[in-house]
mmCIF file of C-alpha atoms and ligand atoms in Angstrom:
data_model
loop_
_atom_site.group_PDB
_atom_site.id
_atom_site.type_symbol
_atom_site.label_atom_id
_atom_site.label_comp_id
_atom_site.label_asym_id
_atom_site.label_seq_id
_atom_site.Cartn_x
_atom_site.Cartn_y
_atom_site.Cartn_z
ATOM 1 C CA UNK I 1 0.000 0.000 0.000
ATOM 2 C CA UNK I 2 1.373 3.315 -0.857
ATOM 3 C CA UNK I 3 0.309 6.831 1.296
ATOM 4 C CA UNK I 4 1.255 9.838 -1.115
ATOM 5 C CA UNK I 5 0.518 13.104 1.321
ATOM 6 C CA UNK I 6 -0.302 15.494 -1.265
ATOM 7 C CA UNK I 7 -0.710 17.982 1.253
ATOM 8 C CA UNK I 8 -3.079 19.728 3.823
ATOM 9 C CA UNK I 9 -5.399 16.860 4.667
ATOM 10 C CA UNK I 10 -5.332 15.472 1.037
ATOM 11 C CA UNK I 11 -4.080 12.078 0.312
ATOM 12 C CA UNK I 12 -3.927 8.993 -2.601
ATOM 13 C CA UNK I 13 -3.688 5.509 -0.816
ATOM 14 C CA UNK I 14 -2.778 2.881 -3.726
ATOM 15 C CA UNK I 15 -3.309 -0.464 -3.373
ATOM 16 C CA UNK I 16 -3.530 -3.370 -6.490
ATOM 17 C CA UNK I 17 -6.417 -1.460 -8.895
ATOM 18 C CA UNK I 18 -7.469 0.903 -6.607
ATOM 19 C CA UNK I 19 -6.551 4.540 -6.295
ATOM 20 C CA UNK I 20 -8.312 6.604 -3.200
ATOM 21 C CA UNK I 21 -8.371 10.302 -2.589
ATOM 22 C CA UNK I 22 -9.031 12.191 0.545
ATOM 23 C CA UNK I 23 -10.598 15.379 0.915
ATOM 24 C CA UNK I 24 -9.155 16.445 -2.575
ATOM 25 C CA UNK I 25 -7.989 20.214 -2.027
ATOM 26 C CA UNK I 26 -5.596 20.854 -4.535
ATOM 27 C CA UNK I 27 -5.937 23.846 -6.953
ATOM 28 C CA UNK I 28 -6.347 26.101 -3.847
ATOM 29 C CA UNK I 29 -3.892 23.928 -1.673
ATOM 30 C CA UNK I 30 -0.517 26.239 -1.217
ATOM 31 C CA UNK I 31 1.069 22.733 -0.401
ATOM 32 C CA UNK I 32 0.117 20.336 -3.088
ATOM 33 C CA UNK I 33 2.855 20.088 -5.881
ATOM 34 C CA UNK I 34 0.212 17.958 -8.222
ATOM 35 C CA UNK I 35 -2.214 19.015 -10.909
ATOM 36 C CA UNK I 36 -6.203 17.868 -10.740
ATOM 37 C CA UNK I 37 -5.443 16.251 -14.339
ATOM 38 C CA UNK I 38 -2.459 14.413 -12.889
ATOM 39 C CA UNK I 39 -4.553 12.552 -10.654
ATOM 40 C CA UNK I 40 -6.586 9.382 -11.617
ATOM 41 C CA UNK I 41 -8.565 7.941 -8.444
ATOM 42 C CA UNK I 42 -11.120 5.525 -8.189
ATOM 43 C CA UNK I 43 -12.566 6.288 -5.548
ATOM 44 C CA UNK I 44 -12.898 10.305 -3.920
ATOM 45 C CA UNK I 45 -13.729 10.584 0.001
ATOM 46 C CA UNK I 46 -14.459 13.694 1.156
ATOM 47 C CA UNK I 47 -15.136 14.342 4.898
ATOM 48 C CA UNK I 48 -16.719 17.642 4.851
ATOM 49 C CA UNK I 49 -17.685 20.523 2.782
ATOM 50 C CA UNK I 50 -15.282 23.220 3.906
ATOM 51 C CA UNK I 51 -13.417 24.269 0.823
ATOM 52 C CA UNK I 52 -9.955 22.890 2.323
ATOM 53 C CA UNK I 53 -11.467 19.412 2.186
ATOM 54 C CA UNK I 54 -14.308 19.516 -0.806
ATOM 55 C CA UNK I 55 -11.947 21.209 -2.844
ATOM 56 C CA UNK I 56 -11.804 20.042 -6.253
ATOM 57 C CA UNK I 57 -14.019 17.101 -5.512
ATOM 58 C CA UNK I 58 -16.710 18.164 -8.125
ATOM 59 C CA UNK I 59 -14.602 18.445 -10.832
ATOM 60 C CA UNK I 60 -12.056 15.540 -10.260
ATOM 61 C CA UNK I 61 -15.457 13.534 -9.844
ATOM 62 C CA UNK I 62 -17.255 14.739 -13.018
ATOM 63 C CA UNK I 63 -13.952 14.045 -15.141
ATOM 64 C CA UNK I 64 -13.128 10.423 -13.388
ATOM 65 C CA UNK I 65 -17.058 9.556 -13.095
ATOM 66 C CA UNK I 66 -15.768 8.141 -9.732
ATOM 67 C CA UNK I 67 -17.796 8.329 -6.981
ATOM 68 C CA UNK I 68 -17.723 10.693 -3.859
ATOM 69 C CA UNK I 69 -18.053 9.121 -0.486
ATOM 70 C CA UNK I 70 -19.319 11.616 1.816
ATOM 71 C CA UNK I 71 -22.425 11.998 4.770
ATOM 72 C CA UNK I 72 -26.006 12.519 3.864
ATOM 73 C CA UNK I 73 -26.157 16.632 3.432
ATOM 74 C CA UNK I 74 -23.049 16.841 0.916
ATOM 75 C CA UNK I 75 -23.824 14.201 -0.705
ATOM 76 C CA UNK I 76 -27.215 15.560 -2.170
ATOM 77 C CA UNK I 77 -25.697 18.837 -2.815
ATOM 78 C CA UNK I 78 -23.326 16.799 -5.005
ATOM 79 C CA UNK I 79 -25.862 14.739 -6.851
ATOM 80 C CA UNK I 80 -27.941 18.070 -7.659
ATOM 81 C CA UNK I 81 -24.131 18.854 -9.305
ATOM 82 C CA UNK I 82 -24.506 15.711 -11.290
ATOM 83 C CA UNK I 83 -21.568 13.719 -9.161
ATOM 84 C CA UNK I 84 -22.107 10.020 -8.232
ATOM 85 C CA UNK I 85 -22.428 10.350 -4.573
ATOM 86 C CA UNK I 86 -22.856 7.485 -1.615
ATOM 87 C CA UNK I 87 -24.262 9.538 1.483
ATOM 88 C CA UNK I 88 -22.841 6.841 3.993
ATOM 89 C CA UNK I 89 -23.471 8.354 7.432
ATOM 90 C CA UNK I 90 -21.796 8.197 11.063
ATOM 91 C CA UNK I 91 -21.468 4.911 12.509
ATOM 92 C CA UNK I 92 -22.172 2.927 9.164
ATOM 93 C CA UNK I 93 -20.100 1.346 6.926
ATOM 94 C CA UNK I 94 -20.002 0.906 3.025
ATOM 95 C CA UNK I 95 -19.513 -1.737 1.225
ATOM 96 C CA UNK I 96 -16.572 -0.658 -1.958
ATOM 97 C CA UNK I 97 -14.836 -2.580 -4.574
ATOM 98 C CA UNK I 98 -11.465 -2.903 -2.320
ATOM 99 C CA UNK I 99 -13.282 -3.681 0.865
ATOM 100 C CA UNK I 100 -15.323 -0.786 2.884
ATOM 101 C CA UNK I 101 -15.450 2.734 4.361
ATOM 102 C CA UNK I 102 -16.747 3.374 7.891
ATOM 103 C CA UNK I 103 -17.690 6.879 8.717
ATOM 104 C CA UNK I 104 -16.870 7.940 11.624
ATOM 105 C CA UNK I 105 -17.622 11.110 14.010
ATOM 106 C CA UNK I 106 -15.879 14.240 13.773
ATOM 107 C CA UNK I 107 -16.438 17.186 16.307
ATOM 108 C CA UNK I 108 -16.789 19.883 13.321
ATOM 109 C CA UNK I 109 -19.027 21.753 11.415
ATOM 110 C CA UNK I 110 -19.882 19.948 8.448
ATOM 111 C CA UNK I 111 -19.759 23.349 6.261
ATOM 112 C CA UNK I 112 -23.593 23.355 5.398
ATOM 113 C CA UNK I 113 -26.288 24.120 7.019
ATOM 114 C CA UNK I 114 -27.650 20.785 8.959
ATOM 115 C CA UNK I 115 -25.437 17.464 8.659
ATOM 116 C CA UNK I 116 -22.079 16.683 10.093
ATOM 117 C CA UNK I 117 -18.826 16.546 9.423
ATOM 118 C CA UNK I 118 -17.137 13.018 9.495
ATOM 119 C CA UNK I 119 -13.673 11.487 9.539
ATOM 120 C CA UNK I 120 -13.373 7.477 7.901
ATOM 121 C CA UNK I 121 -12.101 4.260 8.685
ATOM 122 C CA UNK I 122 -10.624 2.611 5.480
ATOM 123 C CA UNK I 123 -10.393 -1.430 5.195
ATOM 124 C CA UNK I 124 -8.214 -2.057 2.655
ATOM 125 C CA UNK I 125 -6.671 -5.253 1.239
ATOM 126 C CA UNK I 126 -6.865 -5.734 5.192
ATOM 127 C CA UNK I 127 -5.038 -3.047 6.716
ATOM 128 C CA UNK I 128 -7.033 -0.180 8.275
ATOM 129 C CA UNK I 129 -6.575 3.402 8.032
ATOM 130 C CA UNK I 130 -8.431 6.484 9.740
ATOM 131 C CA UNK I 131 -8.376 9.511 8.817
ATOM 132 C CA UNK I 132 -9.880 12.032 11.117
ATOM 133 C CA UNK I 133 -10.755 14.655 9.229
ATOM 134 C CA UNK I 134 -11.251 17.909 10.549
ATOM 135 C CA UNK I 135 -12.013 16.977 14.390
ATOM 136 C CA UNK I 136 -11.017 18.462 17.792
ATOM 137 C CA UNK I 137 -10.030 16.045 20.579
ATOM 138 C CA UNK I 138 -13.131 13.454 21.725
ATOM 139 C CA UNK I 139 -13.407 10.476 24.036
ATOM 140 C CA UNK I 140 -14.810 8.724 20.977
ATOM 141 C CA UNK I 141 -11.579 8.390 19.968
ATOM 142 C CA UNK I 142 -11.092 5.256 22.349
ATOM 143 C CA UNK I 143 -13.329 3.225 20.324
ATOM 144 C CA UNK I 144 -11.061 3.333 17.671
ATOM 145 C CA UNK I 145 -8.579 1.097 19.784
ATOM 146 C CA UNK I 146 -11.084 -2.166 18.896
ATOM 147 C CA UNK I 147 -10.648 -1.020 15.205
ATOM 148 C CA UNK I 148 -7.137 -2.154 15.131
ATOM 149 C CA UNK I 149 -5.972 1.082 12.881
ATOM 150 C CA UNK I 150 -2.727 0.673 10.969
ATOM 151 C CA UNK I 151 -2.527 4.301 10.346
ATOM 152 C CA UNK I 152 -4.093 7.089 11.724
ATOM 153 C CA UNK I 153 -4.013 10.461 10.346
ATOM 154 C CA UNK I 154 -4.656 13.225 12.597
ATOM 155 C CA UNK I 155 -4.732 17.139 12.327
ATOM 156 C CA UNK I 156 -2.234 19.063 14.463
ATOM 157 C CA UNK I 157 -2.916 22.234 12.915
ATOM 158 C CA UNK I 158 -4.258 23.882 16.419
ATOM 159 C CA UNK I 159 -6.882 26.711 15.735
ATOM 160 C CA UNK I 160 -9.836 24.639 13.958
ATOM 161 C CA UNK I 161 -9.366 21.289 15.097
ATOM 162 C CA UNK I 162 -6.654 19.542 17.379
ATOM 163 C CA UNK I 163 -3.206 20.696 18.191
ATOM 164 C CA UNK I 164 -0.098 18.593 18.693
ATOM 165 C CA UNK I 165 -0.798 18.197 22.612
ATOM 166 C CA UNK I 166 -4.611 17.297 21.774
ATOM 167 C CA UNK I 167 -3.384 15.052 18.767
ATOM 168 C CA UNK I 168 -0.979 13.263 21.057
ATOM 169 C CA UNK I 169 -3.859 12.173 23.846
ATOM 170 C CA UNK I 170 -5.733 10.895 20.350
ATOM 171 C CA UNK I 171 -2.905 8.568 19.381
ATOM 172 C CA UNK I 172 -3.016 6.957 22.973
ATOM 173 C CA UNK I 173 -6.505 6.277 22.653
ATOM 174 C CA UNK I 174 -6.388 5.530 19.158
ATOM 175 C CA UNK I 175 -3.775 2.925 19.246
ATOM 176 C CA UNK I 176 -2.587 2.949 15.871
ATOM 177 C CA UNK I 177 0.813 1.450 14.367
ATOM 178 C CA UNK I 178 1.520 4.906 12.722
ATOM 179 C CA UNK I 179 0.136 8.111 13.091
ATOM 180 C CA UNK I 180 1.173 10.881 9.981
ATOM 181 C CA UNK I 181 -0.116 13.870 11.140
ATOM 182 C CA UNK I 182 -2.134 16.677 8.906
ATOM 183 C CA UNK I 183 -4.087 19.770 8.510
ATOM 184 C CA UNK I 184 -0.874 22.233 9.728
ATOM 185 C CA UNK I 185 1.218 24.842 7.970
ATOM 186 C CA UNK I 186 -1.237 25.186 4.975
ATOM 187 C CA UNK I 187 -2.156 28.863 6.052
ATOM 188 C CA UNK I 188 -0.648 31.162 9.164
ATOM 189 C CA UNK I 189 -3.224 30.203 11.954
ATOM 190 C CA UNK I 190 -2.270 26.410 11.576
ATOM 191 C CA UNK I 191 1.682 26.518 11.422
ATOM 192 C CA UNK I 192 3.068 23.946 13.788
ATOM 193 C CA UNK I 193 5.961 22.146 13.966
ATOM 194 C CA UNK I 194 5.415 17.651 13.174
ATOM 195 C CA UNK I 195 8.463 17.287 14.218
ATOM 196 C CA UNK I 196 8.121 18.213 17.497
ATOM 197 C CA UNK I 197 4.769 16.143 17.585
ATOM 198 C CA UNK I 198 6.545 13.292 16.348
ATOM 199 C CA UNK I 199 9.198 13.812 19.200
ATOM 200 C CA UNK I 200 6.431 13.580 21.686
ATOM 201 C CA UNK I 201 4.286 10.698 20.106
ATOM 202 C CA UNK I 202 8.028 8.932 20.438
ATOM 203 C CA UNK I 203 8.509 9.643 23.777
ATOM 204 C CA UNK I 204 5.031 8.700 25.489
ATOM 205 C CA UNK I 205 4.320 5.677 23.189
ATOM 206 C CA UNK I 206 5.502 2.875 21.134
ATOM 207 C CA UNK I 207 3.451 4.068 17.822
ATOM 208 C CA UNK I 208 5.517 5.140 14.914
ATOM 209 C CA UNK I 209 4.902 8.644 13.613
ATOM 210 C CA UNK I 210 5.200 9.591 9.815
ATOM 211 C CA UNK I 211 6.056 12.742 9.041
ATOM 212 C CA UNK I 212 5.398 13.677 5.374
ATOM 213 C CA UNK I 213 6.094 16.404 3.207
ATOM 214 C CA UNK I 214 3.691 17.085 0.283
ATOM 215 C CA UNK I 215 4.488 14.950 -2.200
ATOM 216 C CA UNK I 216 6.106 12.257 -0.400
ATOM 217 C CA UNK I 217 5.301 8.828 0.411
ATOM 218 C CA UNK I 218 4.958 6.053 3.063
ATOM 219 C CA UNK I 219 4.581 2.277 1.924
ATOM 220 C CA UNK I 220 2.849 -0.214 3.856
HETATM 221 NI NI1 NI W 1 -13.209 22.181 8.304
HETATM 222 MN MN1 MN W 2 -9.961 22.076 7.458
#
C-alpha cells in the first residue's frame, strides 16, 4: 500500500487497482505540488464541505465519473451537481470494490447548514486506516482502539481542530501502528511544527509517527 501526502489533509492511498483520494484540495492547496489532471482515483472521500477538504471534488469527480463518499447533506448537494455520490453516514459502513469505508464522528461543522462533518475508517486489502478529518479532541476516539488502525491520520494544525498536545492524547486512545499527522502549515493560523509532535508521540508511546512532506510517500 502506498500513502502519497499530497498535502493539507489530502491524500492517494494505492493499493492493487485501486486509487483513493481524501478530501481532494488541490488547486487552492498552497502545499500540493500535483495538478487535478495528474490525478486518476477511483474512488474520492471527502469528509466535509469546507473548501480545504471539498476542494476540487466536483470536478475531479465529473472528469473520473468516480464516486464521492461523503455523509447525507453533501452528498445531495453533489448529486444536484450531477456527481455520483454514496451519502454513507456516522457509525455505518459501506460496502466498496477494495473492501469498505466506515464513517466515523468528527467534532466539526460539516460546512452546510444541517449534517455533520465526518472522519473514515478505510479497510483495505486488510489493513485499516483512519483519517480524522477535521475533528477536535473526543473520548470517541477510544473506540477506535477495537478497530485495530494501521494508520491514523490526525490534524495538528491547532486553531480549527486539534493541536499537537490534543493530537498526542488521540494517538493513545487511538492505538494505531503509525500516526502521519495533517491539517498544519497550509495557512498562518495552523503553522506547527510535526516534528516536534513526532518527538512527543516517540517519547510517550511505542506508535511510529510519519512525518510527510507534500508529495512524499509512506509504503505499507
Ligand atoms: Ni473544516
Ligand atoms: Mn480544514
Amino acid at each position: 500500500m502506498k500513502i502519497n501526502f499530497i498535502g493539507h489533509s489530502c491524500f492517494t492511498i494505492e493499493e492493487e487497482d485501486y486509487s483513493l483520494i481524501i478530501d481532494p484540495f488541490i488547486s487552492g492547496n498552497p502545499a500540493a505540488k500535483v495538478k487535478v489532471d495528474d490525478l486518476k482515483p477511483t474512488h474520492i472521500l471527502v469528509s466535509h464541505a469546507h473548501g480545504d477538504h471539498l476542494g476540487d471534488a466536483v470536478e475531479l469527480a465529473k472528469k473520473t465519473k468516480v464516486k464521492v463518499y461523503t455523509t447525507n447533506e453533501l452528498g445531495g448537494e453533489l448529486r444536484d451537481e450531477g456527481v455520483d455520490a454514496v451519502s454513507g453516514h456516522i457509525g455505518g459502513k459501506v460496502k466498496t470494490e477494495f473492501g469498505s469505508i466506515k464513517y466515523f464522528q468528527a467534532f466539526h461543522g460539516s460546512g452546510l447548514s444541517g449534517g455533520f462533518a465526518c472522519g473514515f475508517i478505510i479497510d483495505m486489502g486488510g489493513k485499516k486506516i483512519y483519517h480524522a478529518g477535521d475533528t477536535g479532541l473526543t473520548k470517541d476516539m477510544e473506540l477506535l482502539a477495537d478497530e485495530n488502525i494501521d494508520v491514523a491520520m490526525l490534524p495538528i494544525g491547532d486553531f480549527y481542530t486539534m493541536g499537537p498536545e490534543d493530537a498526542g492524547k488521540a494517538v493513545k486512545m487511538i492505538k494505531p501502528k503509525y500516526v502521519i499527522p495533517m491539517h498544519y502549515n497550509t495557512f498562518p493560523p495552523i503553522k506547527q511544527d510535526p516534528g516536534a509532535f513526532a518527538n512527543s508521540v516517540k517519547q510517550m508511546t511505542q506508535i511510529k509517527p510519519i512525518v510527510l512532506n507534500p508529495g512524499e510517500t509512506f509504503e505499507l
